[in-house]
Amino acid sequence: MAVSKTAASKTPVMQQHAEAKLAYPDAVLFFRLGDFYEMFGDDAVLCAQALDLTLTSRNKGKPDEIPMAGVPYHAAHGYVGRLLAQGHKVAICEQMADPKLTKGIVPRAVVRVITPGTATHDDHLEARSNNWLAALELTGAGVGLSLFDLSTGELGLGSVPSVASALGELARVRPREVLVGGSLPEAALGEAVASLRQALSPALVSPDPALAEGDVELALPDAAASRAHLDIARAAAARAVRFARACNPTSSVTPQRLVRWELSDTLAIDPTAQAHLELVASASGDARLTLLHAIDATCTAGGSRLMRRRLLAPLKDIATIRRRLDMVEVFVIHSALRERLRRELDKVTDLERLCTRVAVGEATPRDLGKLRDGLVAAQAAVALLSDIDDPALRETLETREPPDTLPELTDTLARALVEHPPAQTKEGAIFQPDYDAALNELCSLCESGATHMTELEAKLRAQVDIPTLKVRFTRVFGWYIEVGRSHVRRVPESWRRKQTVATGERYTLPELEELAERIEHAEERHRARERELLAALVERISAGSNRLAALAAQLSSWDCASALAEVALRYDYVRPEVDASDVLQIEDGRHPVVERWAAAGRFVPNDVDLTIEGARLWLITGPNMAGKSTLLRQTALITILAQMGSYVPARRARIGLVDRVLSRVGASDNLARGESTFMVEMRETAEILASASERSLVILDEIGRGTSTFDGLAIAWAVAEHLARSVRCRTLFATHYHEMTALDADPHIVNHSVSAREIDGDIVFLHRLVRGPANQSYGVAVAKLAGLPSSVLGRASELLATFEGEKIESSGPKRSRTRRPSDGQLSLFAPGGDGASAAQRGVTERIRGLDVDRMSPLEALRLLAELKGQLSG
Ligand code: ADP
């Protein structure tokens, strides 16, 4: 271990290192030595590998030799980011005093531990999503769950009944780090950690054994929930905050905005549905194919984060949904207002994160400049929306009482900072000339010092008659007089030689030294005054951080609403009606993502009309590629959009409140996971049946494909019946089992199909949903489209005709192709006719058992050969 190796070393610096490492054993220690961060021992070995650094060693050849690797301090953020991405924590150990002004060893201390869940630097964050640190409090009374984004100061807390439901929430928000602790016995905690690690990712989840309560005081907004639930939620929040504080020992970490969630307030979207619907991530990995991308026209990073949060947690409260829609509507109607607002918002910087960087002491002068620019733009935006005469409009825009724009702070920053402050404090030139009298004076002192030097140079040149004599400065040597080699003879005896260089000699003399010291002193005082002024600004910003957070939240909400209005106008969306009725009616609904990528005007809109008390389950048949999945998904997406408070891609939409969106897609998608697809499918189906309520929206796409035809059909059938009869929820059920269309005997189940037309054996998809079952499966036509050789196609058509003939024959002339099961029995295929030979019956059975859709051409050919053999042999 690095600890023992370093502890053995004697030098005071290495002793400091050993102590710091002992305090933070599980973090990579970045140890500041001058202009570098050095890593020693195991940390050095790890970093050399993870960051492609050269591994050297300190005290080479001596008994206390130790591996070493380093990075320049100004480039450290990039390296830290790479370590975080690989799941490491980094402890930053700084020099706590200016080495130039310190006698003996410089004091050092760990000022920050950066973990994936507590990062605050821009380089370590995604601007458009929250960086959540999650904490779970496992107790006998349930699971407390909290999410803390240190970078924005937002803290959410709530409680859920079980680890499994907590996992559902975590899958939704995708935290960067998860802490697990609580009052359950150690074994139970260990088990929870193991299951979370398996479901999320091993590096993400850490046990956090420390007790949660203690010094963390949280002023919680009023809670309606029972005491116990509040307590465990609070304990989880305290755990997250305490962890973040431990990571920031030298600054004050305080949540800026506490939000108590009632998880029952939000429309639940189970993780499978979230993935299937491609809300924030697409199956292909292309972010442009997500719903978020389709609607996120926000101007600010904060607005974008809010949009994402709203999308993943739509509401169940009709009044709040309508309030959000009202605001969007104002921006739809008042286009000029929207455009002017968005122009201002474009200039609004990431106030939340800037404010946090100030609080953790990470803010650079450039950050302060950005904060100023953001505040100035915020002021303009607020003025724009408050200077409206119509009180009703102001009510909707939430500007009856406009948010505090911190005018004094804005003013101070505007007066204080130069237009483009530097990225490093060291560079100086941060403040405007007339901001501070003392600084001004020190500044002119420095400048006059420089002038005096120029004057001295001229004087010396004249005195010794060397016109090329120079008075110069370098960091290492300070001020000196340089004389070219050819003139050295003329230099007076009294000048002291400092250094010989290739071109000549460097000298000094008392007058120069005195002046140099005066300049140095002035510069030092100048820097000190700058630091003082910066600290005062930081103090003022921190004091206003609560108000800043409130302002930022309001700006994000306007940004979200005006972006949704922009999208609504650009892509012709309509305001949905959301009410307590039992319907889900969509006229001319479109898929918001597919329509964007379809050729202009080529997307075919469709209607959906589900009613809990009436036709609650639509069974949708149609050939592959006809558009069944698209219809299913668009219905769920429109529901989600409506309940998040957005306009929707349709001509009209009325959504009777939905409490949960559940979905399950056909087998093939899960093949990559390596589990038995059928098992996965059945488990997910079981989850749906267990969690759906009458108010849920369920979309099922081709369930039952993961197993043999008969099993699959039987299961799909039973699931549809159960949903329609027992759960009674609104359901769209796409299937390729034609037999299921017989279910429409149930008054709550209605057949629909996505039409296609076969023209001369070619299939033309119309993508139009029509009442009634599909009349053909077009499997052969789709196979042709996919390029199967014509010989195979011809033979397949022949076989198809034979099968269909047999099916009708065998089940009697009066029975249609889609029979109804009698007495609840599935008599899918009657046994072959009596006249058939045993071999023929065997072949017929095998062919009936096939799932042609899932066969490769080669498999089909091989099978044909085999069957032929069976008949002739
Ligand atoms: P299925 O589920 O029936 O196999 P999909 O829903 O996957 O079919 O649709 C197949 C393709 O057809 C989609 O990728 C899309 O490009 C196109 N499509 C689907 N629905 C429509 C529509 N309503 N209008 C235009 N194109 C559509």
CSV table of N, CA, C and O and ligand atoms in Angstrom, one decimal, residues 589-591 594-595 597-598 602-606 622-634 701-702 734 754 765-768, ligand 1:
chain,number,residue,atom,x,y,z
A,589,GLY,N,-53.0,11.8,-34.3
A,589,GLY,CA,-51.8,11.8,-33.5
A,589,GLY,C,-50.6,11.5,-34.3
A,589,GLY,O,-50.7,10.7,-35.3
A,590,ARG,N,-49.5,12.0,-34.0
A,590,ARG,CA,-48.2,11.7,-34.7
A,590,ARG,C,-47.1,11.3,-33.7
A,590,ARG,O,-47.2,11.7,-32.6
A,591,HIS,N,-46.2,10.6,-34.3
A,591,HIS,CA,-45.0,10.3,-33.4
A,591,HIS,C,-44.0,11.4,-33.5
A,591,HIS,O,-43.5,11.7,-34.6
A,594,VAL,N,-40.5,10.2,-35.0
A,594,VAL,CA,-40.5,9.6,-36.3
A,594,VAL,C,-41.0,10.6,-37.4
A,594,VAL,O,-40.4,10.7,-38.5
A,595,GLU,N,-41.9,11.5,-37.0
A,595,GLU,CA,-42.4,12.4,-38.0
A,595,GLU,C,-41.3,13.4,-38.3
A,595,GLU,O,-41.2,13.9,-39.5
A,597,TRP,N,-38.2,12.8,-38.7
A,597,TRP,CA,-37.2,12.1,-39.5
A,597,TRP,C,-37.8,11.6,-40.8
A,597,TRP,O,-37.1,11.2,-41.7
A,598,ALA,N,-39.2,11.6,-40.9
A,598,ALA,CA,-39.9,11.2,-42.1
A,598,ALA,C,-39.8,12.3,-43.1
A,598,ALA,O,-39.6,13.5,-42.7
A,602,ARG,N,-44.9,13.1,-45.1
A,602,ARG,CA,-45.1,11.7,-45.3
A,602,ARG,C,-45.6,10.9,-44.1
A,602,ARG,O,-46.0,9.8,-44.2
A,603,PHE,N,-45.5,11.6,-42.9
A,603,PHE,CA,-46.0,10.8,-41.8
A,603,PHE,C,-47.5,10.8,-41.8
A,603,PHE,O,-48.2,11.8,-42.0
A,604,VAL,N,-48.1,9.6,-41.6
A,604,VAL,CA,-49.5,9.4,-41.6
A,604,VAL,C,-50.1,9.5,-40.2
A,604,VAL,O,-49.8,8.6,-39.4
A,605,PRO,N,-50.9,10.5,-39.9
A,605,PRO,CA,-51.5,10.6,-38.5
A,605,PRO,C,-52.5,9.6,-38.3
A,605,PRO,O,-53.2,9.1,-39.3
A,606,ASN,N,-52.7,9.2,-37.1
A,606,ASN,CA,-53.8,8.2,-36.7
A,606,ASN,C,-54.6,8.6,-35.5
A,606,ASN,O,-54.1,9.3,-34.6
A,622,GLY,N,-51.5,-6.4,-38.1
A,622,GLY,CA,-51.0,-5.8,-39.4
A,622,GLY,C,-49.6,-6.4,-39.7
A,622,GLY,O,-49.0,-6.9,-38.7
A,623,PRO,N,-49.2,-6.3,-40.9
A,623,PRO,CA,-47.9,-6.9,-41.3
A,623,PRO,C,-46.7,-6.2,-40.5
A,623,PRO,O,-46.9,-5.1,-40.1
A,624,ASN,N,-45.6,-6.9,-40.5
A,624,ASN,CA,-44.4,-6.2,-40.0
A,624,ASN,C,-44.1,-5.0,-40.8
A,624,ASN,O,-44.4,-4.9,-42.0
A,625,MET,N,-43.6,-4.0,-40.1
A,625,MET,CA,-43.2,-2.7,-40.8
A,625,MET,C,-44.4,-1.8,-41.1
A,625,MET,O,-44.3,-0.8,-41.8
A,626,ALA,N,-45.6,-2.2,-40.7
A,626,ALA,CA,-46.8,-1.4,-41.1
A,626,ALA,C,-46.9,-0.2,-40.2
A,626,ALA,O,-47.5,0.8,-40.6
A,627,GLY,N,-46.3,-0.2,-39.0
A,627,GLY,CA,-46.4,1.0,-38.2
A,627,GLY,C,-47.1,0.7,-36.9
A,627,GLY,O,-47.5,1.7,-36.2
A,628,LYS,N,-47.2,-0.5,-36.4
A,628,LYS,CA,-47.8,-0.8,-35.2
A,628,LYS,C,-47.1,-0.2,-34.0
A,628,LYS,O,-47.7,0.4,-33.2
A,629,SER,N,-45.8,-0.5,-33.9
A,629,SER,CA,-45.0,0.0,-32.8
A,629,SER,C,-45.1,1.5,-32.7
A,629,SER,O,-45.1,2.1,-31.7
A,630,THR,N,-45.0,2.1,-33.9
A,630,THR,CA,-45.0,3.6,-33.9
A,630,THR,C,-46.2,4.1,-33.3
A,630,THR,O,-46.2,5.0,-32.5
A,631,LEU,N,-47.4,3.5,-33.7
A,631,LEU,CA,-48.6,3.9,-33.1
A,631,LEU,C,-48.7,3.8,-31.6
A,631,LEU,O,-49.1,4.7,-30.9
A,632,LEU,N,-48.2,2.6,-31.2
A,632,LEU,CA,-48.2,2.4,-29.7
A,632,LEU,C,-47.4,3.4,-29.0
A,632,LEU,O,-47.8,4.0,-28.0
A,633,ARG,N,-46.2,3.6,-29.5
A,633,ARG,CA,-45.3,4.5,-28.8
A,633,ARG,C,-45.8,6.0,-28.9
A,633,ARG,O,-45.7,6.7,-27.9
A,634,GLN,N,-46.3,6.4,-30.0
A,634,GLN,CA,-46.8,7.8,-30.1
A,634,GLN,C,-47.9,8.0,-29.1
A,634,GLN,O,-48.0,9.1,-28.5
A,701,ASP,N,-46.2,-4.8,-27.1
A,701,ASP,CA,-45.8,-4.9,-28.5
A,701,ASP,C,-45.3,-6.3,-28.7
A,701,ASP,O,-44.3,-6.7,-28.3
A,702,GLU,N,-46.1,-7.1,-29.4
A,702,GLU,CA,-45.6,-8.5,-29.8
A,702,GLU,C,-45.2,-9.3,-28.6
A,702,GLU,O,-44.1,-9.9,-28.7
A,734,ALA,N,-50.3,-4.8,-29.6
A,734,ALA,CA,-50.0,-5.2,-31.0
A,734,ALA,C,-49.6,-6.6,-31.1
A,734,ALA,O,-48.8,-7.1,-30.2
A,754,VAL,N,-53.3,-2.0,-38.9
A,754,VAL,CA,-52.6,-1.0,-39.7
A,754,VAL,C,-52.5,-1.5,-41.1
A,754,VAL,O,-52.0,-2.6,-41.4
A,765,PHE,N,-47.1,0.0,-47.8
A,765,PHE,CA,-47.6,0.3,-46.4
A,765,PHE,C,-48.3,1.6,-46.5
A,765,PHE,O,-47.8,2.6,-46.9
A,766,LEU,N,-49.5,1.6,-45.9
A,766,LEU,CA,-50.3,2.8,-45.9
A,766,LEU,C,-50.2,3.5,-44.5
A,766,LEU,O,-50.5,4.7,-44.4
A,767,HIS,N,-49.7,2.7,-43.5
A,767,HIS,CA,-49.6,3.3,-42.1
A,767,HIS,C,-50.8,3.8,-41.6
A,767,HIS,O,-50.8,4.6,-40.6
A,768,ARG,N,-52.0,3.4,-42.2
A,768,ARG,CA,-53.2,4.0,-41.7
A,768,ARG,C,-53.9,3.0,-40.8
A,768,ARG,O,-54.1,1.8,-41.2
B,1,ADP,P1,-44.3,-2.5,-37.0
B,1,ADP,O1,-44.3,-2.3,-35.5
B,1,ADP,O2,-45.7,-2.7,-37.5
B,1,ADP,O3,-43.4,-3.6,-37.4
B,1,ADP,P2,-43.1,0.1,-37.1
B,1,ADP,O4,-44.0,0.9,-36.2
B,1,ADP,O5,-41.8,-0.3,-36.5
B,1,ADP,O6,-43.8,-1.2,-37.7
B,1,ADP,O7,-42.9,1.0,-38.3
B,1,ADP,C1,-42.0,0.7,-39.4
B,1,ADP,C2,-41.5,1.9,-40.1
B,1,ADP,O8,-42.6,2.5,-40.8
B,1,ADP,C3,-41.1,3.0,-39.1
B,1,ADP,O9,-39.7,3.0,-38.9
B,1,ADP,C4,-41.4,4.3,-39.8
B,1,ADP,O10,-40.3,4.8,-40.6
B,1,ADP,C5,-42.5,3.9,-40.7
B,1,ADP,N1,-43.8,4.4,-40.1
B,1,ADP,C6,-44.5,3.9,-39.1
B,1,ADP,N2,-45.6,4.5,-38.9
B,1,ADP,C7,-45.7,5.5,-39.8
B,1,ADP,C8,-46.6,6.5,-40.1
B,1,ADP,N3,-47.8,6.7,-39.3
B,1,ADP,N4,-46.4,7.4,-41.1
B,1,ADP,C9,-45.3,7.2,-41.8
B,1,ADP,N5,-44.3,6.3,-41.6
B,1,ADP,C10,-44.5,5.4,-40.6
